[in-house]
PDB file of C-alpha atoms in Angstrom:
ATOM      1  CA  MET H   1       0.000   0.000   0.000  1.00 51.00           C
ATOM      2  CA  SER H   2       1.437   3.380  -0.976  1.00 56.00           C
ATOM      3  CA  GLU H   3       1.509   6.100   1.673  1.00 56.00           C
ATOM      4  CA  ALA H   4      -0.304   9.399   1.084  1.00 56.00           C
ATOM      5  CA  GLN H   5       1.973  12.289   0.212  1.00 57.00           C
ATOM      6  CA  ASN H   6       1.551  15.838   1.483  1.00 55.00           C
ATOM      7  CA  ILE H   7       0.660  18.075  -1.461  1.00 55.00           C
ATOM      8  CA  GLN H   8       1.163  21.834  -1.456  1.00 54.00           C
ATOM      9  CA  TRP H   9       0.394  24.097  -4.401  1.00 51.00           C
ATOM     10  CA  PHE H  10      -0.365  27.752  -3.736  1.00 54.00           C
ATOM     11  CA  PRO H  11       0.848  30.114  -6.484  1.00 55.00           C
ATOM     12  CA  GLY H  12       1.274  33.710  -5.378  1.00 58.00           C
ATOM     13  CA  HIS H  13      -1.631  34.993  -7.465  1.00 58.00           C
ATOM     14  CA  MET H  14      -4.042  32.873  -5.405  1.00 61.00           C
ATOM     15  CA  ALA H  15      -3.435  34.960  -2.268  1.00 66.00           C
ATOM     16  CA  LYS H  16      -4.367  38.018  -4.312  1.00 70.00           C
ATOM     17  CA  THR H  17      -7.490  36.212  -5.503  1.00 69.00           C
ATOM     18  CA  ARG H  18      -8.710  35.752  -1.935  1.00 73.00           C
ATOM     19  CA  ARG H  19      -8.465  39.494  -1.370  1.00 77.00           C
ATOM     20  CA  LYS H  20     -10.370  40.182  -4.598  1.00 78.00           C
ATOM     21  CA  LEU H  21     -13.126  37.772  -3.587  1.00 81.00           C
ATOM     22  CA  ARG H  22     -13.686  39.667  -0.365  1.00 83.00           C
ATOM     23  CA  GLU H  23     -13.610  43.012  -2.159  1.00 84.00           C
ATOM     24  CA  SER H  24     -16.134  41.863  -4.798  1.00 86.00           C
ATOM     25  CA  LEU H  25     -18.758  40.419  -2.452  1.00 90.00           C
ATOM     26  CA  ASP H  26     -20.584  43.730  -2.063  1.00 89.00           C
ATOM     27  CA  LEU H  27     -21.101  43.808  -5.838  1.00 91.00           C
ATOM     28  CA  VAL H  28     -23.081  40.550  -6.030  1.00 94.00           C
ATOM     29  CA  ASP H  29     -26.359  39.116  -4.763  1.00 94.00           C
ATOM     30  CA  ALA H  30     -25.187  35.529  -4.434  1.00 94.00           C
ATOM     31  CA  VAL H  31     -22.316  33.122  -5.019  1.00 94.00           C
ATOM     32  CA  ALA H  32     -22.357  30.145  -7.398  1.00 95.00           C
ATOM     33  CA  GLU H  33     -19.818  27.607  -6.181  1.00 94.00           C
ATOM     34  CA  ILE H  34     -18.747  25.025  -8.743  1.00 95.00           C
ATOM     35  CA  VAL H  35     -17.415  21.707  -7.459  1.00 96.00           C
ATOM     36  CA  ASP H  36     -16.308  18.501  -9.165  1.00 96.00           C
ATOM     37  CA  SER H  37     -19.034  15.832  -8.900  1.00 97.00           C
ATOM     38  CA  ARG H  38     -16.359  13.145  -8.609  1.00 97.00           C
ATOM     39  CA  ILE H  39     -14.908  14.753  -5.460  1.00 96.00           C
ATOM     40  CA  PRO H  40     -17.618  17.084  -4.093  1.00 96.00           C
ATOM     41  CA  ALA H  41     -15.960  17.515  -0.706  1.00 93.00           C
ATOM     42  CA  SER H  42     -12.304  17.738  -1.728  1.00 92.00           C
ATOM     43  CA  SER H  43     -13.056  20.209  -4.543  1.00 92.00           C
ATOM     44  CA  ARG H  44     -14.552  22.748  -2.126  1.00 90.00           C
ATOM     45  CA  ASN H  45     -12.226  25.404  -0.731  1.00 84.00           C
ATOM     46  CA  PRO H  46     -12.686  25.240   3.070  1.00 82.00           C
ATOM     47  CA  GLU H  47     -11.761  28.925   3.323  1.00 81.00           C
ATOM     48  CA  LEU H  48     -14.660  29.935   1.077  1.00 83.00           C
ATOM     49  CA  ALA H  49     -17.363  29.755   3.732  1.00 81.00           C
ATOM     50  CA  GLY H  50     -15.465  32.238   5.873  1.00 83.00           C
ATOM     51  CA  ILE H  51     -14.836  34.537   2.908  1.00 85.00           C
ATOM     52  CA  ILE H  52     -18.406  34.765   1.624  1.00 84.00           C
ATOM     53  CA  ALA H  53     -19.972  34.743   5.119  1.00 81.00           C
ATOM     54  CA  ASN H  54     -23.786  34.919   4.873  1.00 85.00           C
ATOM     55  CA  LYS H  55     -24.002  35.546   1.140  1.00 90.00           C
ATOM     56  CA  PRO H  56     -26.580  33.174  -0.468  1.00 92.00           C
ATOM     57  CA  ARG H  57     -24.918  30.285  -2.272  1.00 92.00           C
ATOM     58  CA  ILE H  58     -25.858  27.745  -4.935  1.00 95.00           C
ATOM     59  CA  VAL H  59     -23.661  24.681  -5.479  1.00 96.00           C
ATOM     60  CA  LEU H  60     -23.194  23.296  -8.991  1.00 98.00           C
ATOM     61  CA  LEU H  61     -21.940  19.724  -9.102  1.00 98.00           C
ATOM     62  CA  ASN H  62     -20.095  19.922 -12.401  1.00 97.00           C
ATOM     63  CA  LYS H  63     -18.899  17.059 -14.598  1.00 96.00           C
ATOM     64  CA  CYS H  64     -21.900  15.043 -13.447  1.00 97.00           C
ATOM     65  CA  ASP H  65     -21.679  12.907 -16.599  1.00 95.00           C
ATOM     66  CA  MET H  66     -18.303  11.640 -15.346  1.00 96.00           C
ATOM     67  CA  ALA H  67     -19.537  10.836 -11.839  1.00 97.00           C
ATOM     68  CA  ASP H  68     -21.504   7.943 -10.390  1.00 97.00           C
ATOM     69  CA  PRO H  69     -25.142   9.156 -10.734  1.00 96.00           C
ATOM     70  CA  VAL H  70     -26.291   7.460  -7.514  1.00 96.00           C
ATOM     71  CA  ALA H  71     -23.522   9.164  -5.551  1.00 97.00           C
ATOM     72  CA  THR H  72     -24.347  12.532  -7.160  1.00 97.00           C
ATOM     73  CA  GLU H  73     -27.971  12.324  -6.039  1.00 97.00           C
ATOM     74  CA  ARG H  74     -26.812  11.612  -2.508  1.00 97.00           C
ATOM     75  CA  TRP H  75     -24.551  14.653  -2.589  1.00 97.00           C
ATOM     76  CA  ILE H  76     -27.362  16.887  -3.831  1.00 96.00           C
ATOM     77  CA  LYS H  77     -29.486  15.729  -0.912  1.00 95.00           C
ATOM     78  CA  ARG H  78     -26.582  16.309   1.461  1.00 94.00           C
ATOM     79  CA  PHE H  79     -26.114  19.921   0.308  1.00 91.00           C
ATOM     80  CA  ARG H  80     -29.846  20.614   0.457  1.00 89.00           C
ATOM     81  CA  ASP H  81     -30.068  19.110   3.950  1.00 89.00           C
ATOM     82  CA  GLU H  82     -27.406  21.641   4.918  1.00 83.00           C
ATOM     83  CA  GLY H  83     -29.575  24.460   3.550  1.00 80.00           C
ATOM     84  CA  ALA H  84     -27.810  25.040   0.240  1.00 84.00           C
ATOM     85  CA  LEU H  85     -29.350  24.758  -3.205  1.00 93.00           C
ATOM     86  CA  ALA H  86     -27.521  22.205  -5.331  1.00 96.00           C
ATOM     87  CA  ILE H  87     -27.901  21.061  -8.931  1.00 97.00           C
ATOM     88  CA  ALA H  88     -26.037  18.530 -11.072  1.00 98.00           C
ATOM     89  CA  VAL H  89     -24.615  19.978 -14.290  1.00 98.00           C
ATOM     90  CA  ASP H  90     -22.129  19.311 -17.043  1.00 96.00           C
ATOM     91  CA  CYS H  91     -20.725  22.616 -18.210  1.00 94.00           C
ATOM     92  CA  LYS H  92     -19.144  21.269 -21.388  1.00 90.00           C
ATOM     93  CA  SER H  93     -22.347  19.739 -22.749  1.00 92.00           C
ATOM     94  CA  GLY H  94     -24.695  22.201 -21.035  1.00 94.00           C
ATOM     95  CA  LYS H  95     -26.598  19.459 -19.225  1.00 95.00           C
ATOM     96  CA  GLY H  96     -28.599  20.849 -16.298  1.00 96.00           C
ATOM     97  CA  LEU H  97     -27.709  24.483 -16.943  1.00 96.00           C
ATOM     98  CA  ASN H  98     -31.232  25.312 -18.131  1.00 95.00           C
ATOM     99  CA  THR H  99     -32.303  25.077 -14.481  1.00 96.00           C
ATOM    100  CA  PHE H 100     -29.657  27.485 -13.205  1.00 97.00           C
ATOM    101  CA  LYS H 101     -31.512  30.771 -13.639  1.00 95.00           C
ATOM    102  CA  ASN H 102     -34.701  29.495 -12.013  1.00 94.00           C
ATOM    103  CA  SER H 103     -32.640  28.039  -9.175  1.00 95.00           C
ATOM    104  CA  VAL H 104     -31.028  31.439  -8.652  1.00 95.00           C
ATOM    105  CA  LYS H 105     -34.440  33.097  -8.581  1.00 94.00           C
ATOM    106  CA  GLU H 106     -35.575  30.538  -6.009  1.00 93.00           C
ATOM    107  CA  LEU H 107     -32.465  31.210  -3.938  1.00 93.00           C
ATOM    108  CA  LEU H 108     -33.002  34.984  -4.115  1.00 94.00           C
ATOM    109  CA  ALA H 109     -36.802  35.089  -3.883  1.00 93.00           C
ATOM    110  CA  ASP H 110     -36.676  37.472  -0.921  1.00 91.00           C
ATOM    111  CA  ARG H 111     -34.239  39.771  -2.722  1.00 89.00           C
ATOM    112  CA  LEU H 112     -36.439  39.870  -5.831  1.00 91.00           C
ATOM    113  CA  GLU H 113     -39.509  40.671  -3.735  1.00 91.00           C
ATOM    114  CA  ALA H 114     -37.625  43.507  -2.045  1.00 90.00           C
ATOM    115  CA  TYR H 115     -36.639  44.883  -5.464  1.00 87.00           C
ATOM    116  CA  ARG H 116     -40.273  44.679  -6.590  1.00 87.00           C
ATOM    117  CA  LYS H 117     -41.488  46.646  -3.561  1.00 91.00           C
ATOM    118  CA  LYS H 118     -38.900  49.328  -4.257  1.00 90.00           C
ATOM    119  CA  GLY H 119     -39.981  49.599  -7.873  1.00 89.00           C
ATOM    120  CA  MET H 120     -36.722  48.063  -9.067  1.00 86.00           C
ATOM    121  CA  VAL H 121     -38.321  45.416 -11.279  1.00 83.00           C
ATOM    122  CA  GLY H 122     -35.865  44.365 -13.992  1.00 82.00           C
ATOM    123  CA  LYS H 123     -32.737  44.954 -11.923  1.00 86.00           C
ATOM    124  CA  PRO H 124     -30.365  42.128 -12.966  1.00 89.00           C
ATOM    125  CA  LEU H 125     -29.193  39.606 -10.412  1.00 94.00           C
ATOM    126  CA  ARG H 126     -25.431  39.525 -10.044  1.00 94.00           C
ATOM    127  CA  ILE H 127     -23.762  36.218  -9.241  1.00 95.00           C
ATOM    128  CA  MET H 128     -20.110  35.604  -8.390  1.00 93.00           C
ATOM    129  CA  VAL H 129     -18.776  32.335  -9.821  1.00 93.00           C
ATOM    130  CA  VAL H 130     -16.151  30.670  -7.645  1.00 90.00           C
ATOM    131  CA  GLY H 131     -14.307  27.375  -7.524  1.00 87.00           C
ATOM    132  CA  ILE H 132     -10.910  25.761  -7.425  1.00 84.00           C
ATOM    133  CA  PRO H 133      -8.736  25.608 -10.592  1.00 78.00           C
ATOM    134  CA  ASN H 134      -9.849  23.429 -13.488  1.00 81.00           C
ATOM    135  CA  VAL H 135     -13.299  22.776 -11.992  1.00 89.00           C
ATOM    136  CA  GLY H 136     -15.212  24.299 -14.923  1.00 90.00           C
ATOM    137  CA  LYS H 137     -15.933  27.954 -14.126  1.00 87.00           C
ATOM    138  CA  SER H 138     -15.058  29.309 -17.558  1.00 85.00           C
ATOM    139  CA  SER H 139     -16.917  26.515 -19.348  1.00 91.00           C
ATOM    140  CA  PHE H 140     -19.956  27.327 -17.220  1.00 94.00           C
ATOM    141  CA  ILE H 141     -19.822  31.021 -18.107  1.00 91.00           C
ATOM    142  CA  ASN H 142     -19.266  30.284 -21.799  1.00 89.00           C
ATOM    143  CA  ARG H 143     -22.316  28.049 -21.855  1.00 92.00           C
ATOM    144  CA  MET H 144     -24.467  30.551 -19.993  1.00 93.00           C
ATOM    145  CA  ALA H 145     -23.269  33.415 -22.202  1.00 88.00           C
ATOM    146  CA  GLY H 146     -23.797  31.411 -25.380  1.00 84.00           C
ATOM    147  CA  GLY H 147     -20.218  31.598 -26.598  1.00 64.00           C
ATOM    148  CA  ALA H 148     -16.553  31.344 -25.684  1.00 46.00           C
ATOM    149  CA  ARG H 149     -16.409  34.687 -23.924  1.00 57.00           C
ATOM    150  CA  ALA H 150     -14.273  33.512 -21.018  1.00 49.00           C
ATOM    151  CA  LYS H 151     -10.865  31.922 -21.478  1.00 48.00           C
ATOM    152  CA  VAL H 152     -11.023  28.135 -21.130  1.00 47.00           C
ATOM    153  CA  GLU H 153      -8.027  25.848 -20.936  1.00 48.00           C
ATOM    154  CA  ASP H 154      -7.621  22.405 -19.411  1.00 50.00           C
ATOM    155  CA  ARG H 155      -4.780  23.494 -17.163  1.00 49.00           C
ATOM    156  CA  PRO H 156      -4.993  24.682 -13.537  1.00 50.00           C
ATOM    157  CA  GLY H 157      -4.835  28.418 -12.866  1.00 47.00           C
ATOM    158  CA  VAL H 158      -5.478  29.935 -16.307  1.00 45.00           C
ATOM    159  CA  THR H 159      -8.017  32.681 -15.531  1.00 47.00           C
ATOM    160  CA  ARG H 160      -6.136  35.384 -13.603  1.00 48.00           C
ATOM    161  CA  GLY H 161      -8.458  38.428 -13.469  1.00 54.00           C
ATOM    162  CA  ASN H 162     -12.072  39.142 -12.515  1.00 67.00           C
ATOM    163  CA  GLN H 163     -14.427  39.618 -15.480  1.00 83.00           C
ATOM    164  CA  TRP H 164     -18.125  40.519 -15.785  1.00 89.00           C
ATOM    165  CA  PHE H 165     -20.389  38.708 -18.252  1.00 90.00           C
ATOM    166  CA  LYS H 166     -23.919  39.846 -19.051  1.00 89.00           C
ATOM    167  CA  ILE H 167     -25.987  36.714 -19.676  1.00 91.00           C
ATOM    168  CA  ASP H 168     -29.250  38.560 -20.364  1.00 89.00           C
ATOM    169  CA  ASN H 169     -31.273  41.418 -18.882  1.00 88.00           C
ATOM    170  CA  GLU H 170     -31.920  39.386 -15.728  1.00 90.00           C
ATOM    171  CA  LEU H 171     -28.535  37.876 -14.955  1.00 93.00           C
ATOM    172  CA  GLU H 172     -24.880  38.922 -14.796  1.00 93.00           C
ATOM    173  CA  LEU H 173     -21.958  36.721 -13.790  1.00 94.00           C
ATOM    174  CA  LEU H 174     -18.655  37.694 -12.224  1.00 91.00           C
ATOM    175  CA  ASP H 175     -15.865  35.285 -13.108  1.00 87.00           C
ATOM    176  CA  THR H 176     -13.002  34.872 -10.635  1.00 80.00           C
ATOM    177  CA  PRO H 177      -9.688  33.015 -10.862  1.00 72.00           C
ATOM    178  CA  GLY H 178      -9.635  29.530  -9.397  1.00 68.00           C
ATOM    179  CA  VAL H 179      -8.243  29.523  -5.884  1.00 67.00           C
ATOM    180  CA  LEU H 180      -6.943  26.704  -3.731  1.00 63.00           C
ATOM    181  CA  TRP H 181      -5.989  27.060  -0.089  1.00 65.00           C
ATOM    182  CA  PRO H 182      -2.475  27.447   1.337  1.00 57.00           C
ATOM    183  CA  LYS H 183      -2.273  24.030   3.005  1.00 60.00           C
ATOM    184  CA  PHE H 184      -3.990  20.690   2.501  1.00 63.00           C
ATOM    185  CA  ASP H 185      -4.376  19.494   6.099  1.00 67.00           C
ATOM    186  CA  ASP H 186      -5.900  16.257   4.846  1.00 74.00           C
ATOM    187  CA  LYS H 187      -3.477  14.451   2.532  1.00 80.00           C
ATOM    188  CA  ASP H 188      -6.333  12.510   0.945  1.00 85.00           C
ATOM    189  CA  VAL H 189      -7.833  15.810  -0.234  1.00 87.00           C
ATOM    190  CA  GLY H 190      -4.620  16.732  -2.022  1.00 85.00           C
ATOM    191  CA  GLU H 191      -4.507  13.330  -3.668  1.00 88.00           C
ATOM    192  CA  LYS H 192      -8.045  13.562  -5.006  1.00 91.00           C
ATOM    193  CA  LEU H 193      -7.392  17.023  -6.397  1.00 89.00           C
ATOM    194  CA  ALA H 194      -4.348  15.590  -8.149  1.00 89.00           C
ATOM    195  CA  PHE H 195      -6.339  12.660  -9.559  1.00 93.00           C
ATOM    196  CA  THR H 196      -8.754  15.055 -11.275  1.00 90.00           C
ATOM    197  CA  GLY H 197      -6.085  17.521 -12.451  1.00 84.00           C
ATOM    198  CA  ALA H 198      -6.938  20.382 -10.095  1.00 80.00           C
ATOM    199  CA  VAL H 199      -3.278  20.603  -9.085  1.00 77.00           C
ATOM    200  CA  LYS H 200      -0.380  20.360 -11.491  1.00 73.00           C
ATOM    201  CA  ASP H 201       0.934  16.879 -12.236  1.00 69.00           C
ATOM    202  CA  ALA H 202       4.477  18.197 -11.920  1.00 66.00           C
ATOM    203  CA  VAL H 203       4.183  18.484  -8.121  1.00 66.00           C
ATOM    204  CA  LEU H 204       3.728  14.726  -7.707  1.00 76.00           C
ATOM    205  CA  ASP H 205       5.344  11.424  -8.598  1.00 89.00           C
ATOM    206  CA  THR H 206       3.168  10.095 -11.427  1.00 93.00           C
ATOM    207  CA  GLU H 207       3.675   6.409 -10.632  1.00 95.00           C
ATOM    208  CA  TRP H 208       2.872   6.923  -6.961  1.00 94.00           C
ATOM    209  CA  LEU H 209      -0.282   8.853  -7.889  1.00 94.00           C
ATOM    210  CA  ALA H 210      -1.442   6.098 -10.227  1.00 96.00           C
ATOM    211  CA  MET H 211      -0.835   3.483  -7.540  1.00 97.00           C
ATOM    212  CA  ARG H 212      -2.946   5.448  -5.067  1.00 95.00           C
ATOM    213  CA  LEU H 213      -5.722   5.756  -7.636  1.00 97.00           C
ATOM    214  CA  LEU H 214      -5.639   2.004  -8.235  1.00 98.00           C
ATOM    215  CA  GLU H 215      -5.955   1.404  -4.484  1.00 96.00           C
ATOM    216  CA  ILE H 216      -9.043   3.584  -4.236  1.00 96.00           C
ATOM    217  CA  LEU H 217     -10.704   2.292  -7.398  1.00 97.00           C
ATOM    218  CA  SER H 218     -10.091  -1.328  -6.470  1.00 97.00           C
ATOM    219  CA  GLU H 219     -12.244  -0.884  -3.352  1.00 95.00           C
ATOM    220  CA  ARG H 220     -15.445   0.244  -5.107  1.00 93.00           C
ATOM    221  CA  TYR H 221     -14.890  -0.074  -8.856  1.00 96.00           C
ATOM    222  CA  MET H 222     -12.788  -3.201  -9.278  1.00 97.00           C
ATOM    223  CA  PRO H 223     -15.153  -4.612 -11.954  1.00 96.00           C
ATOM    224  CA  MET H 224     -14.429  -1.536 -14.093  1.00 96.00           C
ATOM    225  CA  LEU H 225     -10.681  -2.029 -13.708  1.00 97.00           C
ATOM    226  CA  SER H 226     -10.967  -5.711 -14.520  1.00 97.00           C
ATOM    227  CA  GLU H 227     -13.024  -5.036 -17.623  1.00 96.00           C
ATOM    228  CA  ARG H 228     -10.759  -2.279 -18.880  1.00 97.00           C
ATOM    229  CA  TYR H 229      -7.313  -3.713 -18.090  1.00 97.00           C
ATOM    230  CA  LYS H 230      -7.951  -7.435 -17.504  1.00 96.00           C
ATOM    231  CA  ILE H 231      -6.329  -7.337 -14.065  1.00 97.00           C
ATOM    232  CA  GLU H 232      -7.215  -8.744 -10.657  1.00 96.00           C
ATOM    233  CA  LYS H 233      -7.244  -6.953  -7.302  1.00 97.00           C
ATOM    234  CA  GLY H 234      -3.927  -6.962  -5.495  1.00 96.00           C
ATOM    235  CA  ASP H 235      -1.035  -4.782  -4.402  1.00 97.00           C
ATOM    236  CA  SER H 236      -1.159  -1.411  -6.138  1.00 97.00           C
ATOM    237  CA  TYR H 237       2.354  -1.720  -7.609  1.00 97.00           C
ATOM    238  CA  ASP H 238       1.609  -5.208  -8.902  1.00 97.00           C
ATOM    239  CA  MET H 239      -1.630  -3.964 -10.462  1.00 98.00           C
ATOM    240  CA  LEU H 240       0.211  -1.102 -12.179  1.00 98.00           C
ATOM    241  CA  CYS H 241       2.828  -3.510 -13.524  1.00 97.00           C
ATOM    242  CA  GLU H 242       0.070  -5.764 -14.803  1.00 96.00           C
ATOM    243  CA  VAL H 243      -1.686  -2.825 -16.503  1.00 97.00           C
ATOM    244  CA  ALA H 244       1.588  -2.049 -18.263  1.00 97.00           C
ATOM    245  CA  ARG H 245       2.072  -5.644 -19.432  1.00 95.00           C
ATOM    246  CA  LYS H 246      -1.531  -6.036 -20.585  1.00 95.00           C
ATOM    247  CA  ARG H 247      -1.198  -2.883 -22.680  1.00 95.00           C
ATOM    248  CA  GLY H 248       2.140  -3.934 -24.167  1.00 95.00           C
ATOM    249  CA  MET H 249       4.065  -1.269 -22.283  1.00 96.00           C
ATOM    250  CA  VAL H 250       7.302  -3.106 -21.523  1.00 94.00           C
ATOM    251  CA  VAL H 251      10.944  -2.170 -21.220  1.00 90.00           C
ATOM    252  CA  ARG H 252      14.044  -4.212 -21.961  1.00 83.00           C
ATOM    253  CA  GLY H 253      13.857  -7.473 -20.085  1.00 83.00           C
ATOM    254  CA  GLY H 254      10.109  -7.714 -20.347  1.00 84.00           C
ATOM    255  CA  GLU H 255       9.294  -5.679 -17.249  1.00 90.00           C
ATOM    256  CA  GLY H 256       6.290  -3.387 -17.300  1.00 93.00           C
ATOM    257  CA  ASP H 257       6.906   0.290 -18.077  1.00 97.00           C
ATOM    258  CA  THR H 258       5.106   1.613 -15.013  1.00 97.00           C
ATOM    259  CA  LEU H 259       5.617   5.278 -15.884  1.00 96.00           C
ATOM    260  CA  ARG H 260       3.854   4.937 -19.249  1.00 97.00           C
ATOM    261  CA  ALA H 261       1.124   2.882 -17.607  1.00 98.00           C
ATOM    262  CA  ALA H 262       0.692   5.466 -14.873  1.00 97.00           C
ATOM    263  CA  ASN H 263       0.289   8.310 -17.369  1.00 96.00           C
ATOM    264  CA  MET H 264      -2.230   6.268 -19.346  1.00 97.00           C
ATOM    265  CA  LEU H 265      -4.232   5.297 -16.245  1.00 97.00           C
ATOM    266  CA  LEU H 266      -4.538   8.892 -15.025  1.00 96.00           C
ATOM    267  CA  SER H 267      -5.480  10.077 -18.505  1.00 95.00           C
ATOM    268  CA  GLU H 268      -8.147   7.406 -18.919  1.00 97.00           C
ATOM    269  CA  PHE H 269      -9.635   8.186 -15.501  1.00 96.00           C
ATOM    270  CA  ARG H 270      -9.779  11.909 -16.322  1.00 93.00           C
ATOM    271  CA  THR H 271     -11.363  11.283 -19.724  1.00 92.00           C
ATOM    272  CA  GLN H 272     -13.999   8.863 -18.355  1.00 92.00           C
ATOM    273  CA  LYS H 273     -12.701   5.853 -20.253  1.00 95.00           C
ATOM    274  CA  LEU H 274     -12.917   3.827 -17.033  1.00 95.00           C
ATOM    275  CA  GLY H 275     -16.590   4.718 -16.582  1.00 95.00           C
ATOM    276  CA  ARG H 276     -18.591   7.016 -14.287  1.00 96.00           C
ATOM    277  CA  ILE H 277     -16.724   7.168 -10.992  1.00 97.00           C
ATOM    278  CA  THR H 278     -17.147   9.143  -7.769  1.00 97.00           C
ATOM    279  CA  LEU H 279     -14.218   9.024  -5.359  1.00 96.00           C
ATOM    280  CA  GLU H 280     -16.122  10.445  -2.375  1.00 94.00           C
ATOM    281  CA  VAL H 281     -19.447   9.172  -1.076  1.00 88.00           C
TER     282      VAL H 281
END
């Protein structure tokens, strides 16, 4: 069994982002927090609750088409039991986003009624979009805006500055850079962020990361691994070696090329080739 490694990744611009979040709160009516459906707990910034205080919040479980649908429904119930609106979406395909505006209106019903009484009917609702790097904020805004108006790139930490996007006469979105937190107190959280690409691969040993992923998947999704790679449950290093051999990834002497196998395994998990998987239940 491979031991969890302590992962730290906090570029300097992220500290600046936290300050901007606090400064921008007075400009918005609510916060839309985007999380990864595969890791709904680990992809939430624990500092966010303290930053946004009592501002109304809606949680979007993004990449729902990549996650276990039964687990996603349980998470939606969990968030709603805690008093937060939550919806499952896929920002790339647009799935579920047609319910976003009505969900926002439900969340801000009191605010809209107050506007009506003040004769401010038609005043657009302003929503701040937040989330950790690579979770899908820009894809969400592009879909809502009907075009690629926000920069999207499948690499952590691309969007660096706050930008406003007018969706229609009723809704405006404020995009913010993705922000992690200075220290991952729970090593498992750092691992899961690495599995999904929320932190840069360069900060970790690729083979170790793949071995940890195999350990976790073998507990709940071993049939998927067996079907995909024709392997049996066992020690994580042995499983990785077997993946390499089954895929013809061998080095001189016939040993499995574990580095190539590790890169392939992580890529196939991130591109859903293993199936719909949720790492946190």
